[in-house]
Amino acid sequence: MSDWKERGAEKIFLLSTIISSSITLLILGFMAFMALPLLRGGLFYLLTEPWAPQQGLYGIYPMILGTAVISLLSLLFAFPLSLGCSFLISSIGPKSLSAAFRRMVQMMTGIPTVIYGFVGIFLLVPVIRELFQSGSGMCIFTASLMLGVLIAPTMILFFCDSFDRVPRSYIDAADSLGANRAQTLLYVIIPLARKGIFIGVLLAFGRAMGDTLVSLMIAGNSIATPGSLLDSVRTLTAHIALVIAADYESPEFRSIFACGLVLYLFIAVVILAVRRLAFRESGKRA
Amino acid sequence: MRKKCIVTVLAMIFSLFVLTAGGVAGELDAFKGQRGTLKISGGTAHIPVMKEAAQRIMSAYPDIQISIAAGGSGVGIKQVGEGLVNIGNTGRKPTDDEIARYQLKLHQWALDGVGVVVSPKNRVKALTKAQVMDIFTGRINNWKGVGGENRKINLYTRDEASGTREVFWEKALDKQPISPSANVVVSNGAMKSAIAQDPYGIGYVSVGHIDRTVAPVALDGVIPTIKTVKEGKYKIVRGLYSNTKGEPTGLTRAFINYLYTPEGRKITEKEGFIPFP
């Protein structure tokens, strides 16, 4: 009886695994299918042309560039910040302070992105506009700064967790060898926590790339190809949100499936690449 | 349960307001015995009127729930056509193709203008049509070119689903392409707050949405106001439509009829539009 139950449970779990993993593939297939009429016109053109529906051009190159630049730049802002924060929380800060900080960071991960966007519009955008005196202040730079704040908590929590997993004895050993705190961080903690850092960065990058509201609200959404960090730009996600209202049969509407496809592949490539790196790292040590 | 309580209390408070404001419930009689939900989406210019009307109806008849969503004219047509909402609002006349495809019934209840707006801090308060075209197509990109400060012009436009954009593009820009470097915002409200925030910005909103936070720009000497739109002096004018899939019935019918009653027309007027017909 119990054997039968166990096998039944196994089957059910197997089924749910198959379903959830196939959904991911089905979504990919669905987007490819819907984007097919446009893809047939030439993938190359789609990826390199500008967006000018009135002239019959439905390229998404400016949005791809926008997404890539904004998410990379936000990572660049947030990474050192998160590394420092998590080092403070997990090793050098006094106990009570780090506990308070950790709690605060945990709370920050739960703040809805619309609030970041809102704060960005009223506080950050006017500052950037007056500081650089160029453009409206809604630009790559502003959006990246805000996204950096958005993704930092994810990274900090992951970094903290992996720092905490570094065996106490290693740190004690470094201490007794006379290493100062910076040396301990650089030569003991970071190398040992490398995998956790990779995963934290990967998740944060995915979040930056997939975020819609912050870029929709403060990146400006212009369809021009950006020439500088102070230019208004539209991300793939914002583009989908803005075009989704177009007629079902129109090529505009089809193009958002191409956007989805590009986003999907982008993220897939990043995940695969970082996974490989992380695995190779752990394999070498073992 | 608690939610219901809150709704009831709110309804009571609202009905108190309506009563003390001297609102006659007579025109709301059509809603007697009606219950259920009415979903409205689409044009963002319509929202203030829709909200006010919905509030009055819901406070008089708590059994009626009216939800109002934004999205733009394109969304309005699509959602009403797909049967997702009962009323899809548009700030432009639906195209013949759209009407045929979704069997839309059009109900125009107001006239509205689309006016160019800048920040009140901007000293440019009048432009010719040619200048507006040059600015929005990107040929003039500094305020100095039209008598303002030596600062770059920050263009703001609306998304693809916007009826306001459609009308402005057709009637003010003579269908010339808007500069690709323009910032894009998603509603009349968002446009207003973007322009209010940006001293060097220029954009366009429904005349009903112009208030103290933004300054209207005279176009060829005519300032976009309700008065100039009404007198026919201001030329960038459009209708506000509430569209239904087929002839409306029940609650939908009652709501649309309400917009045409004297009280509905008063709301329309109060929110800055011109009742039609």
Coordinates of C-alpha atoms in Angstrom, one line a residue:
Chain A
M1 CA 0.0 0.0 0.0
S2 CA 2.7 2.4 1.1
D3 CA 4.7 1.3 -1.9
W4 CA 1.8 2.2 -4.2
K5 CA 1.4 5.5 -2.5
E6 CA 5.1 6.3 -2.9
R7 CA 5.1 5.5 -6.5
G8 CA 2.0 7.5 -7.0
A9 CA 3.6 10.5 -5.3
E10 CA 6.6 10.1 -7.5
K11 CA 4.5 10.1 -10.6
I12 CA 2.7 13.3 -9.5
F13 CA 6.0 15.1 -8.8
L14 CA 7.4 14.0 -12.1
L15 CA 4.3 15.2 -13.9
S16 CA 4.4 18.6 -12.2
T17 CA 8.1 18.9 -13.0
I18 CA 7.4 18.1 -16.7
I19 CA 4.6 20.5 -16.8
S20 CA 6.5 23.4 -15.2
S21 CA 9.5 22.9 -17.4
S22 CA 7.6 22.4 -20.5
I23 CA 5.7 25.7 -19.9
T24 CA 8.9 27.6 -20.2
L25 CA 9.6 25.9 -23.6
L26 CA 6.0 26.4 -24.7
I27 CA 6.2 30.1 -24.0
L28 CA 9.3 30.3 -26.1
G29 CA 7.6 28.4 -28.9
F30 CA 4.5 30.6 -28.6
M31 CA 6.5 33.8 -28.9
A32 CA 8.5 32.4 -31.8
F33 CA 5.2 31.4 -33.6
M34 CA 3.6 34.8 -33.1
A35 CA 6.7 36.6 -34.2
L36 CA 7.1 34.4 -37.3
P37 CA 5.5 36.8 -39.9
L38 CA 8.0 39.4 -38.9
L39 CA 10.9 37.0 -38.5
R40 CA 10.3 35.9 -42.0
G41 CA 11.0 39.4 -43.2
G42 CA 14.5 38.9 -41.9
L43 CA 15.7 38.6 -38.4
F44 CA 18.7 40.7 -39.3
Y45 CA 16.5 43.6 -40.2
L46 CA 14.4 43.3 -37.1
L47 CA 17.5 43.4 -34.9
T48 CA 19.2 46.3 -36.7
E49 CA 16.5 48.6 -38.0
P50 CA 15.1 51.5 -36.1
W51 CA 11.4 51.7 -35.0
A52 CA 9.4 53.8 -37.4
P53 CA 6.0 52.2 -38.0
Q54 CA 5.0 55.0 -40.3
Q55 CA 7.8 54.1 -42.7
G56 CA 7.1 50.4 -42.3
L57 CA 10.2 49.8 -40.1
Y58 CA 9.6 47.6 -37.1
G59 CA 13.1 47.1 -35.9
I60 CA 13.8 46.9 -32.2
Y61 CA 17.5 47.7 -32.3
P62 CA 17.2 50.9 -30.2
M63 CA 15.3 48.9 -27.5
I64 CA 17.8 46.1 -27.4
L65 CA 20.6 48.6 -27.0
G66 CA 18.6 50.5 -24.4
T67 CA 17.9 47.3 -22.4
A68 CA 21.5 46.2 -22.6
V69 CA 23.0 49.5 -21.6
I70 CA 20.6 50.2 -18.8
S71 CA 20.9 46.8 -17.2
L72 CA 24.7 46.7 -17.4
L73 CA 25.1 50.2 -16.1
S74 CA 22.8 49.5 -13.2
L75 CA 24.8 46.4 -12.4
L76 CA 27.9 48.5 -12.5
F77 CA 26.4 51.0 -10.0
A78 CA 25.0 48.3 -7.7
F79 CA 27.7 45.8 -7.6
P80 CA 30.4 47.6 -5.6
L81 CA 27.7 49.1 -3.4
S82 CA 26.3 45.6 -2.7
L83 CA 29.7 44.1 -2.1
G84 CA 30.6 46.8 0.4
C85 CA 27.2 46.6 2.1
S86 CA 27.3 42.8 2.5
F87 CA 30.8 42.9 3.8
L88 CA 29.7 45.4 6.4
I89 CA 26.7 43.3 7.4
S90 CA 28.3 39.9 7.5
S91 CA 31.7 40.7 8.9
I92 CA 32.9 44.1 10.0
G93 CA 29.8 45.8 11.3
P94 CA 28.9 45.6 15.0
K95 CA 26.2 42.9 15.6
S96 CA 23.3 45.1 16.4
L97 CA 24.0 47.4 13.4
S98 CA 24.4 44.6 10.9
A99 CA 21.2 42.9 12.2
A100 CA 19.3 46.2 11.6
F101 CA 20.9 46.7 8.2
R102 CA 20.1 43.2 7.2
R103 CA 16.5 43.6 8.2
M104 CA 16.3 46.9 6.3
V105 CA 17.7 45.3 3.1
Q106 CA 15.2 42.4 3.4
M107 CA 12.5 45.0 3.6
M108 CA 13.8 46.8 0.5
T109 CA 13.5 43.7 -1.6
G110 CA 9.8 43.8 -1.1
I111 CA 9.2 47.4 -2.1
P112 CA 7.1 47.5 -5.3
T113 CA 9.0 48.8 -8.3
V114 CA 6.4 51.4 -9.0
I115 CA 7.5 53.2 -5.8
Y116 CA 11.1 53.4 -7.1
G117 CA 9.8 54.8 -10.3
F118 CA 7.7 57.3 -8.5
V119 CA 10.5 58.5 -6.3
G120 CA 12.7 58.6 -9.4
I121 CA 10.4 61.0 -11.2
F122 CA 10.1 63.4 -8.4
L123 CA 13.5 63.3 -6.8
L124 CA 16.1 62.0 -9.2
V125 CA 14.9 63.3 -12.6
P126 CA 14.9 67.0 -11.7
V127 CA 18.4 66.7 -10.1
I128 CA 19.9 65.0 -13.1
R129 CA 18.2 67.5 -15.5
E130 CA 19.7 70.5 -13.6
L131 CA 23.0 68.8 -12.9
F132 CA 23.9 68.0 -16.5
Q133 CA 21.7 70.7 -18.2
S134 CA 21.1 68.3 -21.1
G135 CA 17.8 66.8 -21.9
S136 CA 14.8 66.2 -19.7
G137 CA 16.5 64.2 -17.0
M138 CA 14.6 61.1 -18.1
C139 CA 17.5 59.1 -19.5
I140 CA 19.7 56.0 -19.3
F141 CA 21.7 57.4 -16.5
T142 CA 18.7 58.2 -14.2
A143 CA 17.0 54.9 -14.9
S144 CA 20.3 52.9 -14.3
L145 CA 20.8 54.7 -10.9
M146 CA 17.3 53.9 -9.8
L147 CA 17.5 50.3 -11.1
G148 CA 20.8 50.0 -9.3
V149 CA 19.0 50.8 -6.0
L150 CA 16.3 48.3 -7.0
I151 CA 18.6 45.4 -7.6
A152 CA 21.1 46.1 -4.9
P153 CA 19.0 44.4 -2.1
T154 CA 18.9 41.1 -4.1
M155 CA 22.6 41.1 -4.5
I156 CA 23.3 42.1 -0.9
L157 CA 21.2 39.3 0.5
F158 CA 22.9 36.8 -1.7
F159 CA 26.3 38.0 -1.0
C160 CA 25.6 38.0 2.7
D161 CA 24.4 34.4 2.6
S162 CA 27.5 33.3 0.7
F163 CA 29.8 35.3 3.0
D164 CA 28.2 33.6 6.0
R165 CA 28.9 30.2 4.6
V166 CA 32.6 30.8 4.6
P167 CA 33.9 28.6 7.4
R168 CA 34.8 30.6 10.5
S169 CA 38.1 28.7 10.8
Y170 CA 39.3 30.0 7.5
I171 CA 38.8 33.6 8.7
D172 CA 40.4 32.8 12.0
A173 CA 43.3 31.3 10.2
A174 CA 43.7 34.5 8.1
D175 CA 43.4 36.6 11.3
S176 CA 46.1 34.6 13.0
L177 CA 48.4 35.0 10.0
G178 CA 48.1 38.7 10.5
A179 CA 45.8 39.6 7.6
N180 CA 43.9 42.8 8.0
R181 CA 40.2 43.0 7.2
A182 CA 40.6 44.1 3.7
Q183 CA 43.0 41.3 3.0
T184 CA 40.7 38.7 4.6
L185 CA 37.9 40.0 2.3
L186 CA 40.0 40.0 -0.9
Y187 CA 41.9 36.8 -0.4
V188 CA 39.7 34.6 1.7
I189 CA 36.1 35.6 1.7
I190 CA 35.6 36.7 -1.9
P191 CA 37.3 33.7 -3.5
L192 CA 35.4 31.3 -1.3
A193 CA 32.1 33.0 -1.9
R194 CA 32.6 33.4 -5.6
K195 CA 29.8 31.1 -6.6
G196 CA 27.3 33.0 -4.4
I197 CA 28.4 36.2 -5.8
F198 CA 27.9 35.0 -9.4
I199 CA 24.5 33.8 -8.6
G200 CA 23.6 37.1 -6.9
V201 CA 24.8 39.1 -9.8
L202 CA 22.9 36.8 -12.2
L203 CA 19.7 37.2 -10.4
A204 CA 20.1 41.0 -10.1
F205 CA 20.9 41.3 -13.8
G206 CA 17.8 39.3 -14.7
R207 CA 15.8 41.6 -12.5
A208 CA 17.3 44.7 -14.0
M209 CA 16.6 43.4 -17.5
G210 CA 13.1 42.3 -16.8
D211 CA 12.0 45.4 -14.9
T212 CA 9.4 47.3 -16.7
L213 CA 8.0 50.1 -14.5
V214 CA 11.2 51.9 -13.5
S215 CA 12.4 52.2 -17.1
L216 CA 8.9 53.0 -18.3
M217 CA 8.5 55.8 -15.8
I218 CA 12.0 57.4 -15.9
A219 CA 14.0 56.3 -18.9
G220 CA 12.0 58.5 -21.2
N221 CA 10.8 55.9 -23.7
S222 CA 12.0 57.7 -26.8
I223 CA 12.4 55.5 -29.9
A224 CA 15.7 57.1 -31.0
T225 CA 18.9 55.1 -30.8
P226 CA 20.7 56.6 -27.8
G227 CA 23.9 58.4 -28.5
S228 CA 24.9 59.3 -24.9
L229 CA 24.0 58.2 -21.3
L230 CA 21.9 61.3 -21.0
D231 CA 19.6 60.4 -23.9
S232 CA 16.1 59.2 -23.4
V233 CA 15.7 55.5 -24.2
R234 CA 13.1 52.8 -24.4
T235 CA 13.8 49.3 -23.0
L236 CA 12.3 46.1 -24.5
T237 CA 10.0 45.7 -21.6
A238 CA 8.7 49.3 -21.8
H239 CA 8.3 48.8 -25.5
I240 CA 6.1 45.8 -25.0
A241 CA 4.0 47.8 -22.4
L242 CA 3.6 50.7 -24.8
V243 CA 2.8 48.8 -28.0
I244 CA 0.6 46.1 -26.5
A245 CA -2.4 48.3 -27.2
A246 CA -1.8 48.2 -30.9
D247 CA -4.2 46.4 -33.2
Y248 CA -3.8 42.6 -33.0
E249 CA -3.3 42.1 -36.7
S250 CA -0.7 44.9 -37.1
P251 CA 3.0 44.3 -37.5
E252 CA 3.5 46.6 -34.5
F253 CA 1.7 44.0 -32.3
R254 CA 3.7 41.2 -33.9
S255 CA 6.9 43.0 -33.1
I256 CA 6.3 42.8 -29.4
F257 CA 6.6 39.0 -29.6
A258 CA 10.0 39.5 -31.2
C259 CA 10.8 41.7 -28.2
G260 CA 9.8 39.0 -25.8
L261 CA 11.8 36.5 -27.8
V262 CA 14.9 38.6 -27.6
L263 CA 14.4 39.2 -23.9
Y264 CA 14.0 35.5 -23.3
L265 CA 17.1 34.6 -25.2
F266 CA 19.1 37.4 -23.6
I267 CA 18.2 36.0 -20.1
A268 CA 18.7 32.4 -21.2
V269 CA 22.2 33.2 -22.5
V270 CA 23.2 35.0 -19.3
I271 CA 21.9 32.2 -17.1
L272 CA 23.7 29.6 -19.1
A273 CA 27.0 31.5 -19.2
V274 CA 27.0 32.3 -15.5
R275 CA 26.0 28.7 -14.6
R276 CA 28.9 27.4 -16.6
L277 CA 31.3 29.7 -14.9
A278 CA 29.9 28.8 -11.5
F279 CA 30.1 25.1 -12.2
R280 CA 33.6 25.2 -13.6
E281 CA 34.7 27.1 -10.5
S282 CA 33.3 24.5 -8.1
G283 CA 34.5 21.6 -10.3
K284 CA 38.1 22.9 -10.2
R285 CA 38.2 23.1 -6.4
A286 CA 36.7 19.7 -5.9
Chain B
M1 CA -17.1 41.2 4.8
R2 CA -15.0 44.0 6.1
K3 CA -14.5 45.2 2.5
K4 CA -18.3 45.3 2.1
C5 CA -18.6 47.3 5.3
I6 CA -16.0 49.9 4.1
V7 CA -17.8 50.2 0.8
T8 CA -21.1 50.7 2.5
V9 CA -19.7 53.4 4.8
L10 CA -18.0 55.1 1.8
A11 CA -21.2 55.0 -0.1
M12 CA -23.1 56.5 2.8
I13 CA -20.5 59.3 3.1
F14 CA -20.7 59.9 -0.6
S15 CA -24.5 60.0 -0.7
L16 CA -24.4 62.5 2.2
F17 CA -22.2 64.7 0.0
V18 CA -24.5 64.3 -3.0
L19 CA -27.5 65.2 -0.8
T20 CA -25.9 68.2 0.8
A21 CA -24.5 69.4 -2.6
G22 CA -28.1 69.5 -3.7
G23 CA -27.7 66.9 -6.4
V24 CA -31.1 65.8 -7.6
A25 CA -31.4 62.0 -7.6
G26 CA -34.0 62.2 -10.3
E27 CA -31.7 61.6 -13.2
L28 CA -30.2 58.7 -11.4
D29 CA -33.6 57.0 -11.3
A30 CA -32.7 55.0 -14.4
F31 CA -30.3 53.0 -12.2
K32 CA -33.1 51.9 -9.9
G33 CA -33.2 48.2 -9.6
Q34 CA -29.9 47.8 -11.5
R35 CA -27.1 45.8 -10.0
G36 CA -23.8 44.3 -11.0
T37 CA -20.6 45.6 -12.4
L38 CA -19.8 47.9 -15.3
K39 CA -16.3 47.9 -16.7
I40 CA -14.9 50.9 -18.5
S41 CA -11.5 51.3 -20.0
G42 CA -9.6 53.3 -22.7
G43 CA -9.1 57.0 -23.3
T44 CA -7.4 58.8 -20.5
A45 CA -9.0 62.2 -21.2
H46 CA -12.4 60.7 -20.3
I47 CA -11.4 59.5 -16.8
P48 CA -12.3 62.6 -14.7
V49 CA -15.9 62.6 -16.1
M50 CA -16.2 58.8 -15.8
K51 CA -15.0 58.9 -12.2
E52 CA -17.4 61.6 -11.2
A53 CA -20.3 60.0 -12.9
A54 CA -19.4 56.6 -11.4
Q55 CA -19.1 58.0 -7.9
R56 CA -22.5 59.6 -8.1
I57 CA -24.2 56.5 -9.4
M58 CA -22.4 54.1 -7.0
S59 CA -23.2 56.3 -4.0
A60 CA -26.9 56.4 -4.9
Y61 CA -27.1 52.7 -5.7
P62 CA -24.5 50.7 -3.7
D63 CA -25.4 47.5 -5.6
I64 CA -23.7 48.9 -8.7
Q65 CA -20.0 48.6 -9.1
I66 CA -18.2 50.7 -11.8
S67 CA -14.6 50.2 -12.5
I68 CA -12.6 52.6 -14.6
A69 CA -9.2 51.8 -16.2
A70 CA -6.9 53.8 -18.4
G71 CA -4.8 52.5 -21.3
G72 CA -5.5 54.8 -24.2
S73 CA -8.0 54.8 -27.0
G74 CA -6.4 51.8 -28.7
V75 CA -6.9 49.8 -25.5
G76 CA -10.5 51.0 -25.2
I77 CA -11.4 49.7 -28.7
K78 CA -9.6 46.5 -28.3
Q79 CA -11.0 45.6 -24.9
V80 CA -14.6 46.5 -25.7
G81 CA -14.3 44.6 -29.0
E82 CA -13.0 41.5 -27.2
G83 CA -15.7 41.8 -24.7
L84 CA -13.4 42.4 -21.8
V85 CA -15.1 45.7 -20.8
N86 CA -18.6 47.1 -21.3
I87 CA -17.6 50.5 -22.5
G88 CA -14.4 51.4 -24.4
N89 CA -13.6 55.1 -24.5
T90 CA -11.8 56.7 -27.3
G91 CA -10.5 60.3 -27.7
R92 CA -10.8 59.9 -31.5
K93 CA -13.4 58.5 -33.8
P94 CA -12.9 54.8 -34.2
T95 CA -11.9 54.0 -37.8
D96 CA -14.4 52.4 -40.2
D97 CA -12.4 49.2 -40.0
E98 CA -12.6 49.1 -36.2
I99 CA -16.3 49.8 -36.3
A100 CA -16.9 47.0 -38.8
R101 CA -14.7 44.5 -37.1
Y102 CA -16.1 44.8 -33.6
Q103 CA -19.6 46.0 -34.5
L104 CA -19.0 49.2 -32.4
K105 CA -21.7 51.6 -31.5
L106 CA -20.4 55.1 -31.0
H107 CA -21.7 57.5 -28.4
Q108 CA -20.1 60.9 -28.6
W109 CA -20.8 63.0 -25.5
A110 CA -18.3 65.7 -25.5
L111 CA -16.1 68.0 -27.6
D112 CA -12.5 68.5 -26.5
G113 CA -9.5 70.4 -27.8
V114 CA -5.9 69.2 -27.8
G115 CA -3.6 72.0 -26.6
V116 CA 0.1 72.5 -26.6
V117 CA 1.4 73.0 -23.0
V118 CA 4.7 74.1 -21.4
S119 CA 5.8 74.7 -17.9
P120 CA 4.4 77.9 -16.3
K121 CA 8.1 78.9 -15.9
N122 CA 8.7 78.9 -19.6
R123 CA 8.4 82.4 -21.1
V124 CA 7.3 81.1 -24.5
K125 CA 3.5 81.3 -24.4
A126 CA 2.6 81.6 -28.1
L127 CA 3.7 79.8 -31.2
T128 CA 2.7 79.6 -34.8
K129 CA 1.5 76.3 -36.3
A130 CA 4.7 76.2 -38.3
Q131 CA 6.8 76.6 -35.2
V132 CA 4.9 73.8 -33.4
M133 CA 5.5 71.6 -36.4
D134 CA 9.2 72.5 -36.4
I135 CA 9.5 71.8 -32.7
F136 CA 7.7 68.4 -32.7
T137 CA 9.5 67.2 -35.8
G138 CA 12.8 68.1 -34.3
R139 CA 13.8 70.9 -36.8
I140 CA 13.9 73.4 -33.9
N141 CA 15.5 71.9 -30.8
N142 CA 16.5 74.9 -28.7
W143 CA 14.1 77.3 -27.0
K144 CA 16.2 80.2 -28.3
G145 CA 14.8 79.4 -31.8
V146 CA 11.3 80.5 -30.7
G147 CA 12.3 83.3 -28.3
G148 CA 13.0 81.4 -25.2
E149 CA 16.0 80.6 -23.1
N150 CA 19.1 79.0 -24.5
R151 CA 18.2 75.4 -23.4
K152 CA 17.4 72.3 -25.3
I153 CA 13.7 71.6 -25.9
N154 CA 12.5 68.4 -24.2
L155 CA 9.8 66.9 -26.3
Y156 CA 7.1 64.8 -24.8
T157 CA 4.6 62.7 -26.8
R158 CA 2.1 60.0 -26.1
D159 CA 2.2 56.2 -26.7
E160 CA 0.9 54.4 -29.8
A161 CA -2.6 53.8 -28.3
S162 CA -3.3 57.4 -27.6
G163 CA -6.2 59.1 -29.3
T164 CA -4.8 62.5 -28.1
R165 CA -1.7 61.8 -30.1
E166 CA -3.6 60.7 -33.1
V167 CA -5.6 63.9 -33.2
F168 CA -2.6 66.1 -32.5
W169 CA -0.5 64.5 -35.1
E170 CA -3.3 64.7 -37.7
K171 CA -4.5 68.3 -37.0
A172 CA -1.5 70.1 -35.6
L173 CA 1.4 68.4 -37.3
D174 CA -0.4 67.7 -40.6
K175 CA 0.8 64.1 -40.2
Q176 CA 4.5 64.9 -40.1
P177 CA 6.4 62.4 -38.1
I178 CA 7.1 63.3 -34.5
S179 CA 10.8 63.3 -33.7
P180 CA 12.0 59.9 -32.5
S181 CA 13.9 61.4 -29.6
A182 CA 10.7 62.6 -28.0
N183 CA 10.0 61.2 -24.5
V184 CA 6.9 59.0 -24.4
V185 CA 4.3 59.2 -21.5
V186 CA 1.3 57.0 -21.1
S187 CA -1.7 59.2 -20.2
N188 CA -3.0 62.8 -20.2
G189 CA -2.3 62.9 -16.4
A190 CA 1.3 61.7 -16.9
M191 CA 1.8 64.3 -19.6
K192 CA 0.6 67.0 -17.3
S193 CA 2.9 66.0 -14.5
A194 CA 5.9 65.6 -16.8
I195 CA 5.4 69.1 -18.2
A196 CA 4.7 70.6 -14.8
Q197 CA 8.0 69.1 -13.6
D198 CA 10.2 70.0 -16.6
P199 CA 10.7 73.8 -17.2
Y200 CA 12.1 73.1 -20.7
G201 CA 9.5 70.5 -21.7
I202 CA 6.7 70.8 -24.3
G203 CA 3.9 68.5 -24.9
Y204 CA 0.2 68.3 -25.6
V205 CA -2.9 67.4 -23.5
S206 CA -6.6 67.4 -23.6
V207 CA -7.9 70.9 -22.9
G208 CA -10.0 69.5 -20.1
H209 CA -6.8 68.6 -18.3
I210 CA -5.1 72.0 -18.5
D211 CA -4.9 73.5 -15.0
R212 CA -2.6 75.8 -13.0
T213 CA 0.3 73.4 -13.1
V214 CA 0.9 73.8 -16.8
A215 CA 0.6 76.7 -19.2
P216 CA -1.3 76.5 -22.4
V217 CA 0.5 77.8 -25.5
A218 CA -1.5 80.0 -27.9
L219 CA -1.5 78.5 -31.4
D220 CA -1.5 81.2 -34.1
G221 CA -2.8 83.6 -31.4
V222 CA -5.6 81.4 -30.1
I223 CA -5.2 80.1 -26.6
P224 CA -6.6 76.6 -26.2
T225 CA -9.5 76.9 -23.7
I226 CA -13.0 75.6 -23.4
K227 CA -14.2 79.0 -24.7
T228 CA -12.1 79.1 -27.8
V229 CA -12.9 75.4 -28.6
K230 CA -16.6 76.1 -28.1
E231 CA -16.5 79.2 -30.4
G232 CA -14.7 77.2 -33.0
K233 CA -11.7 79.5 -33.0
Y234 CA -9.3 76.8 -31.7
K235 CA -8.9 74.2 -34.5
I236 CA -7.4 71.1 -32.9
V237 CA -10.7 69.7 -31.7
R238 CA -11.9 66.1 -31.3
G239 CA -14.9 64.3 -30.0
L240 CA -14.8 62.1 -26.9
Y241 CA -16.5 58.8 -27.5
S242 CA -17.8 56.0 -25.4
N243 CA -18.1 52.9 -27.5
T244 CA -20.0 49.7 -27.0
K245 CA -20.1 46.4 -28.8
G246 CA -23.5 46.5 -30.4
E247 CA -26.5 48.4 -28.9
P248 CA -25.9 48.8 -25.2
T249 CA -28.3 47.3 -22.8
G250 CA -29.1 47.4 -19.0
L251 CA -26.5 49.1 -16.9
T252 CA -24.4 50.1 -19.8
R253 CA -27.3 51.7 -21.5
A254 CA -28.2 53.5 -18.3
F255 CA -24.7 54.8 -17.9
I256 CA -24.4 56.1 -21.4
N257 CA -27.8 57.8 -21.2
Y258 CA -26.7 59.4 -17.9
L259 CA -23.9 61.1 -19.7
Y260 CA -26.5 62.9 -21.9
T261 CA -28.8 64.0 -19.0
P262 CA -28.5 67.6 -17.8
E263 CA -26.6 66.3 -14.7
G264 CA -24.2 64.3 -16.9
R265 CA -23.7 67.3 -19.1
K266 CA -22.9 69.4 -16.0
I267 CA -20.2 66.9 -15.0
T268 CA -18.8 67.0 -18.5
E269 CA -18.7 70.8 -18.3
K270 CA -17.2 70.9 -14.8
E271 CA -14.3 68.7 -15.9
G272 CA -13.4 71.0 -18.7
F273 CA -15.1 69.6 -21.7
I274 CA -18.0 70.8 -23.9
P275 CA -21.1 68.6 -23.7
F276 CA -22.2 67.2 -27.1
P277 CA -24.5 67.4 -28.8

